[in-house]
Short mmCIF file of C-alpha atoms in Angstrom, two decimals:
data_model
loop_
_atom_site.label_atom_id
_atom_site.label_comp_id
_atom_site.label_asym_id
_atom_site.label_seq_id
_atom_site.Cartn_x
_atom_site.Cartn_y
_atom_site.Cartn_z
CA PRO H 1 0.00 0.00 0.00
CA LEU H 2 2.98 2.36 0.38
CA VAL H 3 4.15 1.85 -3.22
CA ASP H 4 2.42 3.67 -6.09
CA LEU H 5 4.26 2.68 -9.26
CA PRO H 6 1.82 4.47 -11.64
CA PHE H 7 2.97 7.72 -10.02
CA LEU H 8 6.35 7.23 -11.73
CA ARG H 9 4.78 7.06 -15.18
CA GLN H 10 5.78 10.61 -16.13
CA ARG H 11 7.99 11.77 -18.97
CA ASN H 12 10.54 13.81 -17.03
CA THR H 13 10.78 11.27 -14.20
CA LEU H 14 11.72 8.47 -16.61
CA LEU H 15 14.10 10.65 -18.63
CA MET H 16 15.79 11.90 -15.48
CA ALA H 17 16.24 8.29 -14.37
CA ALA H 18 18.18 7.67 -17.59
CA VAL H 19 20.28 10.80 -16.92
CA LEU H 20 21.05 9.67 -13.37
CA PHE H 21 21.96 6.17 -14.58
CA ILE H 22 24.40 7.54 -17.19
CA PHE H 23 25.85 10.06 -14.73
CA ARG H 24 26.74 7.27 -12.33
CA PHE H 25 28.37 5.43 -15.21
CA VAL H 26 30.53 8.33 -16.42
CA LEU H 27 31.92 8.85 -12.92
CA LEU H 28 34.01 5.77 -13.72
CA SER H 29 36.27 7.91 -15.91
CA THR H 30 37.72 9.29 -12.68
CA ILE H 31 36.97 6.50 -10.21
CA ILE H 32 38.32 3.58 -12.25
CA LEU H 33 40.14 4.54 -15.45
CA ILE H 34 42.67 7.11 -14.24
CA PRO H 35 43.67 5.18 -11.07
CA GLN H 36 44.05 2.01 -13.14
CA TYR H 37 46.44 3.79 -15.47
CA LEU H 38 48.47 5.50 -12.75
CA GLY H 39 48.65 2.35 -10.64
CA GLY H 40 48.88 -0.34 -13.31
CA ILE H 41 51.01 1.43 -15.93
CA ARG H 42 52.96 4.05 -14.01
CA GLY H 43 53.24 2.01 -10.80
CA LEU H 44 52.19 4.82 -8.45
CA ARG H 45 51.18 4.19 -4.86
CA PRO H 46 47.59 4.88 -3.69
CA GLU H 47 48.57 8.11 -1.92
CA GLN H 48 50.24 9.35 -5.11
CA ILE H 49 47.14 8.49 -7.13
CA GLY H 50 44.97 10.31 -4.60
CA ALA H 51 47.10 13.44 -4.95
CA ALA H 52 46.56 13.36 -8.71
CA LEU H 53 42.78 13.12 -8.28
CA LEU H 54 42.63 16.16 -5.99
CA TRP H 55 42.31 18.32 -9.09
CA VAL H 56 38.81 16.86 -9.50
CA ALA H 57 37.78 16.88 -5.84
CA LEU H 58 38.92 20.26 -4.51
CA PRO H 59 37.20 22.66 -6.96
CA GLN H 60 33.83 20.92 -6.78
CA LEU H 61 32.49 22.52 -3.59
CA PRO H 62 32.78 26.17 -4.72
CA LEU H 63 31.61 25.21 -8.22
CA ALA H 64 28.57 23.44 -6.76
CA LEU H 65 27.66 26.59 -4.80
CA LEU H 66 27.93 28.72 -7.95
CA THR H 67 25.74 26.26 -9.84
CA ALA H 68 23.18 26.33 -7.02
CA LEU H 69 23.00 30.13 -7.23
CA PHE H 70 22.49 29.87 -10.98
CA LEU H 71 19.67 27.38 -10.48
CA ARG H 72 17.66 29.85 -8.41
CA ARG H 73 16.76 31.74 -11.56
CA PHE H 74 17.26 29.44 -14.52
CA ASP H 75 16.12 26.08 -15.84
CA SER H 76 18.18 23.20 -14.45
CA ARG H 77 18.53 21.65 -17.92
CA LEU H 78 21.03 24.34 -18.99
CA PRO H 79 23.76 23.70 -16.36
CA LEU H 80 22.98 19.98 -16.65
CA ALA H 81 23.75 20.02 -20.38
CA VAL H 82 26.81 22.25 -19.93
CA GLY H 83 28.14 19.98 -17.18
CA PHE H 84 27.80 16.84 -19.27
CA PHE H 85 29.35 18.60 -22.26
CA LEU H 86 32.41 19.48 -20.16
CA VAL H 87 32.63 15.87 -18.95
CA ALA H 88 32.60 14.77 -22.61
CA ILE H 89 35.43 17.20 -23.37
CA ALA H 90 37.47 15.82 -20.45
CA CYS H 91 36.93 12.25 -21.65
CA PHE H 92 37.98 13.33 -25.15
CA MET H 93 41.16 14.88 -23.75
CA ASN H 94 41.94 11.68 -21.83
CA SER H 95 41.29 9.55 -24.92
CA HIS H 96 44.63 10.85 -26.27
CA LEU H 97 46.33 8.89 -23.49
CA SER H 98 49.68 7.20 -24.10
CA SER H 99 51.92 5.05 -21.93
CA ALA H 100 54.25 8.06 -21.56
CA TRP H 101 51.69 10.11 -19.61
CA ASP H 102 52.35 10.91 -15.97
CA ARG H 103 50.25 12.56 -13.23
CA GLY H 104 50.85 16.06 -14.58
CA ASP H 105 49.39 15.18 -17.97
CA PHE H 106 45.96 14.66 -16.37
CA VAL H 107 45.79 18.08 -14.69
CA ALA H 108 44.07 19.93 -17.56
CA SER H 109 41.47 17.21 -18.15
CA GLN H 110 40.90 16.84 -14.41
CA ILE H 111 40.11 20.55 -14.05
CA VAL H 112 37.63 20.35 -16.92
CA MET H 113 36.18 17.18 -15.34
CA ALA H 114 35.80 19.02 -12.02
CA PHE H 115 33.76 21.79 -13.65
CA GLY H 116 31.64 19.28 -15.56
CA GLN H 117 30.97 16.86 -12.72
CA SER H 118 30.15 19.64 -10.27
CA MET H 119 27.65 21.30 -12.60
CA ALA H 120 26.15 17.99 -13.68
CA PHE H 121 25.83 16.55 -10.17
CA THR H 122 24.30 19.69 -8.67
CA SER H 123 21.88 19.96 -11.59
CA VAL H 124 20.88 16.30 -11.37
CA VAL H 125 20.07 16.65 -7.66
CA ALA H 126 18.26 19.95 -8.29
CA SER H 127 16.23 18.42 -11.12
CA TRP H 128 15.04 15.54 -8.92
CA ILE H 129 14.07 17.89 -6.11
CA MET H 130 12.24 20.18 -8.52
CA GLN H 131 10.44 17.21 -10.05
CA ALA H 132 9.37 16.08 -6.59
CA PHE H 133 7.89 19.51 -5.88
CA TYR H 134 6.24 19.97 -9.25
CA THR H 135 4.62 16.52 -9.37
CA GLY H 136 3.42 16.82 -5.79
CA ALA H 137 5.44 13.81 -4.65
CA ILE H 138 5.73 15.26 -1.15
CA SER H 139 1.98 15.56 -0.69
CA LYS H 140 1.28 11.87 -0.03
CA PRO H 141 3.37 9.28 1.90
CA GLN H 142 3.11 6.62 -0.82
CA TRP H 143 4.21 9.10 -3.48
CA ILE H 144 7.29 10.36 -1.64
CA LEU H 145 8.26 6.81 -0.64
CA THR H 146 7.86 5.55 -4.20
CA PHE H 147 9.70 8.54 -5.65
CA SER H 148 12.59 8.32 -3.16
CA ALA H 149 12.97 4.55 -3.53
CA PHE H 150 12.98 4.88 -7.32
CA VAL H 151 15.71 7.54 -7.27
CA HIS H 152 17.98 5.54 -4.96
CA THR H 153 17.38 2.32 -6.89
CA ILE H 154 18.44 3.96 -10.14
CA ARG H 155 21.45 5.55 -8.42
CA LEU H 156 22.69 2.27 -6.95
CA PHE H 157 21.80 0.23 -10.03
CA GLY H 158 23.65 2.66 -12.30
CA GLY H 159 26.79 2.43 -10.20
CA GLU H 160 26.75 -1.37 -9.97
CA CYS H 161 26.05 -1.80 -13.68
CA GLY H 162 28.75 0.73 -14.51
CA VAL H 163 31.41 -1.05 -12.44
CA SER H 164 30.50 -4.47 -13.87
CA LEU H 165 30.25 -3.25 -17.46
CA MET H 166 33.45 -1.24 -17.37
CA GLY H 167 35.41 -4.07 -15.75
CA HIS H 168 34.23 -6.54 -18.39
CA PHE H 169 34.75 -4.01 -21.19
CA LEU H 170 38.35 -3.28 -20.18
CA SER H 171 39.15 -6.99 -19.89
CA VAL H 172 37.77 -7.77 -23.34
CA ARG H 173 39.42 -4.77 -25.00
CA GLU H 174 42.79 -5.52 -23.39
CA LYS H 175 42.71 -9.06 -24.77
CA LEU H 176 41.78 -7.73 -28.20
CA HIS H 177 44.58 -5.16 -28.28
CA SER H 178 47.06 -7.69 -26.92
CA ASN H 179 46.22 -10.05 -29.80
CA LEU H 180 46.40 -7.24 -32.38
CA ILE H 181 49.77 -6.02 -31.11
CA GLY H 182 50.99 -9.61 -30.83
CA LEU H 183 50.37 -10.10 -34.55
CA HIS H 184 53.24 -7.67 -35.20
CA VAL H 185 55.60 -9.27 -32.68
CA ASP H 186 57.16 -12.05 -34.77
CA THR H 187 60.46 -13.64 -33.79
CA GLY H 188 61.48 -13.60 -37.44
CA SER H 189 60.98 -9.85 -37.79
CA TRP H 190 64.13 -7.77 -37.87
CA LEU H 191 62.39 -5.03 -35.88
CA VAL H 192 61.62 -7.48 -33.10
CA GLN H 193 65.16 -8.86 -33.17
CA GLN H 194 66.54 -5.34 -33.05
CA ARG H 195 64.35 -4.49 -30.04
CA LEU H 196 65.40 -7.68 -28.26
CA SER H 197 69.07 -6.97 -28.97
CA LEU H 198 68.79 -3.45 -27.57
CA LEU H 199 66.98 -4.69 -24.47
CA ALA H 200 69.48 -7.52 -23.96
CA ALA H 201 72.39 -5.09 -24.26
CA ALA H 202 70.83 -2.80 -21.67
CA LEU H 203 70.17 -5.69 -19.29
CA ALA H 204 73.50 -7.44 -19.80
CA PRO H 205 75.40 -5.72 -16.93
CA ASP H 206 72.83 -6.97 -14.40
CA SER H 207 72.36 -10.44 -15.93
CA SER H 208 74.18 -13.72 -15.56
CA GLY H 209 75.57 -14.03 -19.07
CA ALA H 210 74.16 -13.49 -22.57
CA ASP H 211 71.46 -16.17 -22.21
CA GLY H 212 70.15 -14.58 -19.02
CA ALA H 213 70.05 -11.15 -20.67
CA SER H 214 68.20 -12.55 -23.68
CA GLY H 215 65.61 -14.26 -21.48
CA ARG H 216 65.02 -11.10 -19.50
CA ALA H 217 64.73 -9.13 -22.76
CA VAL H 218 61.94 -11.44 -23.96
CA GLY H 219 60.09 -11.00 -20.67
CA LEU H 220 60.50 -7.24 -20.81
CA LEU H 221 59.18 -7.13 -24.38
CA ALA H 222 56.13 -9.14 -23.31
CA LEU H 223 55.60 -6.67 -20.47
CA GLN H 224 55.77 -3.76 -22.91
CA VAL H 225 53.17 -5.40 -25.14
CA SER H 226 50.90 -5.91 -22.12
CA GLN H 227 51.43 -2.28 -21.08
CA GLN H 228 50.45 -0.97 -24.50
CA ALA H 229 47.40 -3.26 -24.65
CA HIS H 230 46.26 -2.03 -21.22
CA THR H 231 46.75 1.59 -22.30
CA GLN H 232 44.69 1.04 -25.45
CA ALA H 233 41.92 -0.59 -23.41
CA LEU H 234 41.81 2.44 -21.08
CA ILE H 235 41.60 4.74 -24.11
CA ASP H 236 38.59 2.71 -25.28
CA GLY H 237 37.10 3.15 -21.80
CA PHE H 238 37.35 6.94 -22.07
CA VAL H 239 35.77 6.81 -25.53
CA LEU H 240 32.93 4.69 -24.14
CA CYS H 241 32.31 7.26 -21.39
CA GLU H 242 32.40 10.02 -23.99
CA TRP H 243 29.68 8.35 -26.08
CA ALA H 244 27.60 7.71 -22.96
CA VAL H 245 27.72 11.44 -22.12
CA LEU H 246 26.71 12.39 -25.67
CA ILE H 247 23.72 10.03 -25.41
CA CYS H 248 22.86 11.67 -22.09
CA LEU H 249 22.85 15.09 -23.77
CA LEU H 250 20.25 13.79 -26.23
CA VAL H 251 18.14 12.61 -23.29
CA VAL H 252 18.42 16.06 -21.67
CA LEU H 253 17.16 17.63 -24.91
CA CYS H 254 14.03 15.46 -24.68
CA MET H 255 13.20 16.63 -21.16
CA HIS H 256 10.40 19.15 -20.65
CA ARG H 257 11.11 22.42 -18.91
CA THR H 258 9.83 22.55 -15.34
CA PRO H 259 7.64 25.67 -15.12
CA ILE H 260 9.05 26.61 -11.70
CA THR H 261 12.55 27.43 -10.45
CA TYR H 262 14.06 27.31 -6.98
CA GLY H 263 13.05 30.90 -6.50
CA ASP H 264 9.39 29.86 -6.85
CA LEU H 265 9.37 27.05 -4.29
CA ASP H 266 7.62 29.17 -1.66
CA ILE H 267 4.53 29.41 -3.85
CA VAL H 268 4.31 25.86 -5.15
CA PRO H 269 0.62 24.83 -5.40
CA GLY H 270 -0.80 21.33 -5.15
CA ARG H 271 0.12 18.68 -7.63
CA PRO H 272 -0.47 19.91 -11.22
CA ALA H 273 -0.64 17.89 -14.41
CA SER H 274 2.16 15.41 -15.10
CA VAL H 275 5.32 16.56 -16.83
#
């Protein structure tokens, strides 16, 4: 009796659920992809990775306050679209990743990501609150319970699906790139022999003879192939997030404008027609 599923059958509510789901997914570009690169490719410690991610975390509080002030007068769809567009730009910048990148190479994209995530997150929360007011969700216990449970279900489901999908996607893409790169690593190729000779010569002073240096050179070459395959898989992950954000922008375009803003909340009437 405390669940009223037909209450959720409204255009903006369903479209905003899709936006929230995608937003939780694109957070992976910071939560998973960058730490995987810095830890797996560059070999940084967790505290060093955390220092690199501060460029996303620190600016978000003041930016969220500025976005909240903007929302008092304007439609929440505008900062929502701008925020997602900035996230797409940051993902595009990170899609030019190479195995030579270090922490400093992520600073510019992290700053853009901070602006985008802050605007998008604040606007997503504001849109849900505005939808709750406009649809009259707070006027009946079963409506507010249904509305709140729906929002949290989508939030949690989006995060879990995002983690599972991204983990599987990176694994599959790494295997693919490893096979594609491996096609060009032929023991009969003079380029491969030249690379092995250079590696063996560099490792010779710390090896037990020529055979030991050659064996270590083969292992190091295999490690380099794995490193490049992992880097290419992470690039594909950023591209996937970029396309997800672009799809989200299309969803935002389909949303109806809420007739009220935060400045009008003191005069909100009873529940009007569905949006």
